[in-house]
Short mmCIF file of C-alpha atoms and ligand atoms in Angstrom, two decimals:
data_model
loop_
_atom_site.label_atom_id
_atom_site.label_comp_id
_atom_site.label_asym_id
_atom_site.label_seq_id
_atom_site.Cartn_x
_atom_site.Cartn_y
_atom_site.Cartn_z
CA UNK A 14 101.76 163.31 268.57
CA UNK A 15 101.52 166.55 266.20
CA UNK A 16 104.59 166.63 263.47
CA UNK A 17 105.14 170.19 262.45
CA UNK A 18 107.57 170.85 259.52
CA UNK A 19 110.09 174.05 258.85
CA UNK A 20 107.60 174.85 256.15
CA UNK A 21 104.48 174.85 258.71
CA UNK A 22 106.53 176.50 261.36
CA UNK A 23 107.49 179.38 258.63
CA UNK A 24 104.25 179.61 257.48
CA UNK A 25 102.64 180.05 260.79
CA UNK A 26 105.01 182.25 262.01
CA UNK A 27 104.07 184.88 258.73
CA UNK A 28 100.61 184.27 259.63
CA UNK A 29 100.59 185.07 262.93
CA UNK A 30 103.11 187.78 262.73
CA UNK A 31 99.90 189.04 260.21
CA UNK A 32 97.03 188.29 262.89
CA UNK A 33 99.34 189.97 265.51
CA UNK A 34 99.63 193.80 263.06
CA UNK A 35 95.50 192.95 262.52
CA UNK A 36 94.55 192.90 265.65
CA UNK A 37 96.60 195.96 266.53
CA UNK A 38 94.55 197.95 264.68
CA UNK A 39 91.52 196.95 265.22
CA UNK A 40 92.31 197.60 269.26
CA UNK A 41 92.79 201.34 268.14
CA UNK A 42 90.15 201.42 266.23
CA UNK A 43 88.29 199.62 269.41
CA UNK A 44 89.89 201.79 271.89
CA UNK A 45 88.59 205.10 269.79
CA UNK A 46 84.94 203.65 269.56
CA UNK A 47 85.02 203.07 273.15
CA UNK A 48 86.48 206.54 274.09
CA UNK A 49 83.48 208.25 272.06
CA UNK A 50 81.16 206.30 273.35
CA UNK A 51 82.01 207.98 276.81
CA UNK A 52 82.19 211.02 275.82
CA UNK A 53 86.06 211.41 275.37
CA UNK A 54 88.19 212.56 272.50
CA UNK A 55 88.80 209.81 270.06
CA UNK A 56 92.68 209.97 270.28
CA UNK A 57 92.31 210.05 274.62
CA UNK A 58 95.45 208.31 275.47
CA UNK A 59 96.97 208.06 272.38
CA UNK A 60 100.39 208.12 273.84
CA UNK A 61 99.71 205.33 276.05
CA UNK A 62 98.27 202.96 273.59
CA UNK A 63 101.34 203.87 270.86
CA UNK A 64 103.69 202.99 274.11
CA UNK A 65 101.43 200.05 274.93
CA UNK A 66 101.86 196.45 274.80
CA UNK A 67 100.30 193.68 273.12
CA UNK A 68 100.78 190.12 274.37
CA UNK A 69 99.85 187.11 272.44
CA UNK A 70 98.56 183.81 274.22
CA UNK A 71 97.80 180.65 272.79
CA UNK A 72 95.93 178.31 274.87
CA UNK A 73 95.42 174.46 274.37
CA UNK A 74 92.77 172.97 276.65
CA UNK A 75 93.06 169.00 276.16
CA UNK A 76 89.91 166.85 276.30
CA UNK A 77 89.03 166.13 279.91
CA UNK A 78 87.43 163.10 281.18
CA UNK A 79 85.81 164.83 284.01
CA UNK A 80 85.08 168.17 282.95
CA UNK A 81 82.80 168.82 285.37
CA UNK A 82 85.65 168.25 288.17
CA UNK A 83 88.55 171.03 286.57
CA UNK A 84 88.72 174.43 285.12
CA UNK A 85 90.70 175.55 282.12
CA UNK A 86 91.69 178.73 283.31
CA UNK A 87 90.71 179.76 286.97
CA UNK A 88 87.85 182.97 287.32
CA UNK A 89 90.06 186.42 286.37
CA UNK A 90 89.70 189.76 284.88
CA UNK A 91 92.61 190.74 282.38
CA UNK A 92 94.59 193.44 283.66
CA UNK A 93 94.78 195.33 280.03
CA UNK A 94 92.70 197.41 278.05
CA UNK A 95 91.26 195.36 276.02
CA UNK A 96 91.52 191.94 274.82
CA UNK A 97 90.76 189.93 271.91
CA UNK A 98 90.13 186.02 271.64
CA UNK A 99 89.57 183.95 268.92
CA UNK A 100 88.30 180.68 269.76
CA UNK A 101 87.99 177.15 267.88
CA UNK A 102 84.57 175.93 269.93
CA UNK A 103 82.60 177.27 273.27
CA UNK A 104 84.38 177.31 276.69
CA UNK A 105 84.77 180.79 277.70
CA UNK A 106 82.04 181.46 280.23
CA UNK A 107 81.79 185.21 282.07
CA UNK A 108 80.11 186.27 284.80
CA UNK A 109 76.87 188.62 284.74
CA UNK A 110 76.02 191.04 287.45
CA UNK A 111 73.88 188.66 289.15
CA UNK A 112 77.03 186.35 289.82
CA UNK A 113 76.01 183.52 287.10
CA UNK A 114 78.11 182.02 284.88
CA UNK A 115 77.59 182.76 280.96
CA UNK A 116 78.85 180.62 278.72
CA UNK A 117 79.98 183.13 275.49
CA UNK A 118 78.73 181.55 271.83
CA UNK A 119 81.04 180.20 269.98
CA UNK A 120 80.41 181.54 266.05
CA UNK A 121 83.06 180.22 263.37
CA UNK A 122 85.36 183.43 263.09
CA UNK A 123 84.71 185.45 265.03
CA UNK A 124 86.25 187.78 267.89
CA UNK A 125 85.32 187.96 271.22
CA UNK A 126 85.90 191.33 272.57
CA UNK A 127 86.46 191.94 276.25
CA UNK A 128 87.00 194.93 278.75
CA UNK A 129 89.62 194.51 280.90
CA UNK A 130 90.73 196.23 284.12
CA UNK A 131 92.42 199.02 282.82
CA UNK A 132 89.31 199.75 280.80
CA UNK A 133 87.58 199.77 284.08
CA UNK A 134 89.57 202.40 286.06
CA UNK A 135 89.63 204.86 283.21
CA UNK A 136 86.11 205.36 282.63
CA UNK A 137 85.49 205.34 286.36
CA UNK A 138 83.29 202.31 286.56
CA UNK A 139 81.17 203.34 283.39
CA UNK A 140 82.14 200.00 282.48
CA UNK A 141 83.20 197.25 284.19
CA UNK A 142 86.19 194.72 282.87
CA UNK A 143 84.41 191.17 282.47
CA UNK A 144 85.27 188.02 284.85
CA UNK A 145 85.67 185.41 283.00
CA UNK A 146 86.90 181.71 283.10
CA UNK A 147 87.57 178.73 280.79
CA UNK A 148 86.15 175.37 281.00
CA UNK A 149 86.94 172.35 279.32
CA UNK A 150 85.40 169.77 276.97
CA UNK A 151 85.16 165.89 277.76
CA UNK A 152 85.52 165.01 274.08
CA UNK A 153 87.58 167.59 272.17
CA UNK A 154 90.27 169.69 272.81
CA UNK A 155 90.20 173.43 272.61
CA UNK A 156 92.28 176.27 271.04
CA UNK A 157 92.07 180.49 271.79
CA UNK A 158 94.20 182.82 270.72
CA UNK A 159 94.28 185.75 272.74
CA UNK A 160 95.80 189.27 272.03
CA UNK A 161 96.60 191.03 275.56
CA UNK A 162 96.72 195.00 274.53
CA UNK A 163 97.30 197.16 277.53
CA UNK A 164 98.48 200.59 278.18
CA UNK A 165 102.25 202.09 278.63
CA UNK A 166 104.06 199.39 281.15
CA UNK A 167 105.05 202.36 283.85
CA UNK A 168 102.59 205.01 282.92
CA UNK A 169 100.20 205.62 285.89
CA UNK A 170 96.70 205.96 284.88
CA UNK A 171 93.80 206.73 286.56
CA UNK A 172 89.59 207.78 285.91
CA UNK A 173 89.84 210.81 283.45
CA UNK A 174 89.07 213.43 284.61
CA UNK A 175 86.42 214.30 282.16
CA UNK A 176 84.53 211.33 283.89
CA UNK A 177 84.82 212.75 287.62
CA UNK A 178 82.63 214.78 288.88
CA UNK A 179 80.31 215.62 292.13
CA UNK A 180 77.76 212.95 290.91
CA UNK A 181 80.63 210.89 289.72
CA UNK A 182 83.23 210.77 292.41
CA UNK A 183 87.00 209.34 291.60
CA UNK A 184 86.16 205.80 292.13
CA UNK A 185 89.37 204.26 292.05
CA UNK A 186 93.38 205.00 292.70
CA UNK A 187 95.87 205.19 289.86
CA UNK A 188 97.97 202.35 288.78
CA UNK A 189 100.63 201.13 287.02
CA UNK A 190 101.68 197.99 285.12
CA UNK A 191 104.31 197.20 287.50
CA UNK A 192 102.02 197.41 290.49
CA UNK A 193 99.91 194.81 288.65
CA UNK A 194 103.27 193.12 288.26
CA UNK A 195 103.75 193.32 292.35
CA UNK A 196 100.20 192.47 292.89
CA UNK A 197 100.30 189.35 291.03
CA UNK A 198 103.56 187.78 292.53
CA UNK A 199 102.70 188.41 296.26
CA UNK A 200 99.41 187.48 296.08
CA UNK A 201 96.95 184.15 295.32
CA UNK A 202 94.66 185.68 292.76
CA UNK A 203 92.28 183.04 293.09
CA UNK A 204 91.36 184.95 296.00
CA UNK A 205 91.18 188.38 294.71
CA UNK A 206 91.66 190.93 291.72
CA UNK A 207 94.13 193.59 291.63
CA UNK A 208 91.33 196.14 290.77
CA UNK A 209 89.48 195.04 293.35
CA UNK A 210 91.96 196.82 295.57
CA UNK A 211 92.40 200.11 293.68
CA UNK A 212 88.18 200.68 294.58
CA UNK A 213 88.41 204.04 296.41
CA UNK A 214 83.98 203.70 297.20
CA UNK A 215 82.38 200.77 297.08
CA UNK A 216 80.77 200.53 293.92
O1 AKG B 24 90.82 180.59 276.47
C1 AKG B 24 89.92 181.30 276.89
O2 AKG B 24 88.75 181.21 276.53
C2 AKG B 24 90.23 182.36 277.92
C3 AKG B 24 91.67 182.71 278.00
C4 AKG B 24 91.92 183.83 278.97
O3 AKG B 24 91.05 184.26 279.67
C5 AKG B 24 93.24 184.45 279.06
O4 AKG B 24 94.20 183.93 278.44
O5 AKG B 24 93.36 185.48 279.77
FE1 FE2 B 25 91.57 186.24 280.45
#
């Protein structure tokens, strides 16, 4: 059993309440590099990310006996922009393009960065958002602390346009946060991914 007192809880509170307005920036600042780097205007979608949201996870993974026999989280792609994880020891494993599991490093400090699907639709498959899944440990427990960022809740959003083109068909249908919403609450999403079904070619 874990004893936390007022003082802890107040002093984790300020510090995450810290961690939370760091990490905010460094998504814009994230978002902007990733915008240049397709060839888009630095502040593309600036209204959407200043409407955005930002939704903070922390995840305990207990020791398991049988490790080998359960998952930690099941295989998903977040449904955000981007999202950033800081992790106290290895777990998170993605998937490559050849279908294999990954397991990520695990280096003292540092942030794992990943695409999600929203990421995916707006640059038109120019990069895809990263499957990814968390196994457990037999011996220790785990912590992550994730920071969910993801576009205005009932914006639609699309491929930009700047990315379609005859070579470069649209590639996928515009969405919304609520349809995600839908999506997840009608369906098992162990058996598929809500951008799975926004493909307009197959890709
Ligand atoms: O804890 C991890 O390594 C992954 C967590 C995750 O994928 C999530 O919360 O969406
Ligand atoms: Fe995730």
């Amino acid at each position: 059993m874990i004893i936390i007192t007022h003082t802890q809880k107040l002093c984790c509170r300020k510090s995450m309440g810290k961690y939370v307005k760091a990490v905010q920036i460094l998504q814009n600042q994230l978002l902007e590099m990733i915008f240049e780097s397709l060839g888009l205007n630095r502040s593309y979608l600036h209204e959407e990310i200043n409407g955005g949201s930002q939704t903070l996870a922390v995840n305990c993974y207990p020791a398991c006996p049988e490790p080998g026999l359960t998952l930690g989280i099941h295989p998903h792609s977040d449904y955000g922009s981007i999202t950033v994880l800081l992790q106290t020891r290895s777990g998170l494993e993605i998937k490559d393009k050849n279908n294999n599991w990954m397991s990520v490093p695990f280096v003292e400090g540092a942030l794992v960065v990943q695409l999600g699907d929203q990421m995916e639709v707006m640059s038109n498959g120019q990069y895809k958002s990263v499957i990814h899944r968390a196994t457990v440990n037999g011996d220790e427990k785990r912590f992550s602390i994730v920071s969910l960022h993801s576009f205005a809740m009932d914006r639609k959003m699309g491929p930009a346009v700047e990315l379609v083109d005859d070579q470069h068909p649209k590639s996928y249908k515009e969405f919304c946060f609520r349809e995600f919403l839908d999506f997840i609450s009608c369906n098992d999403i162990t058996k598929g991914r809500f951008v799975d079904t926004l493909k307009l070619n197959k890709l």
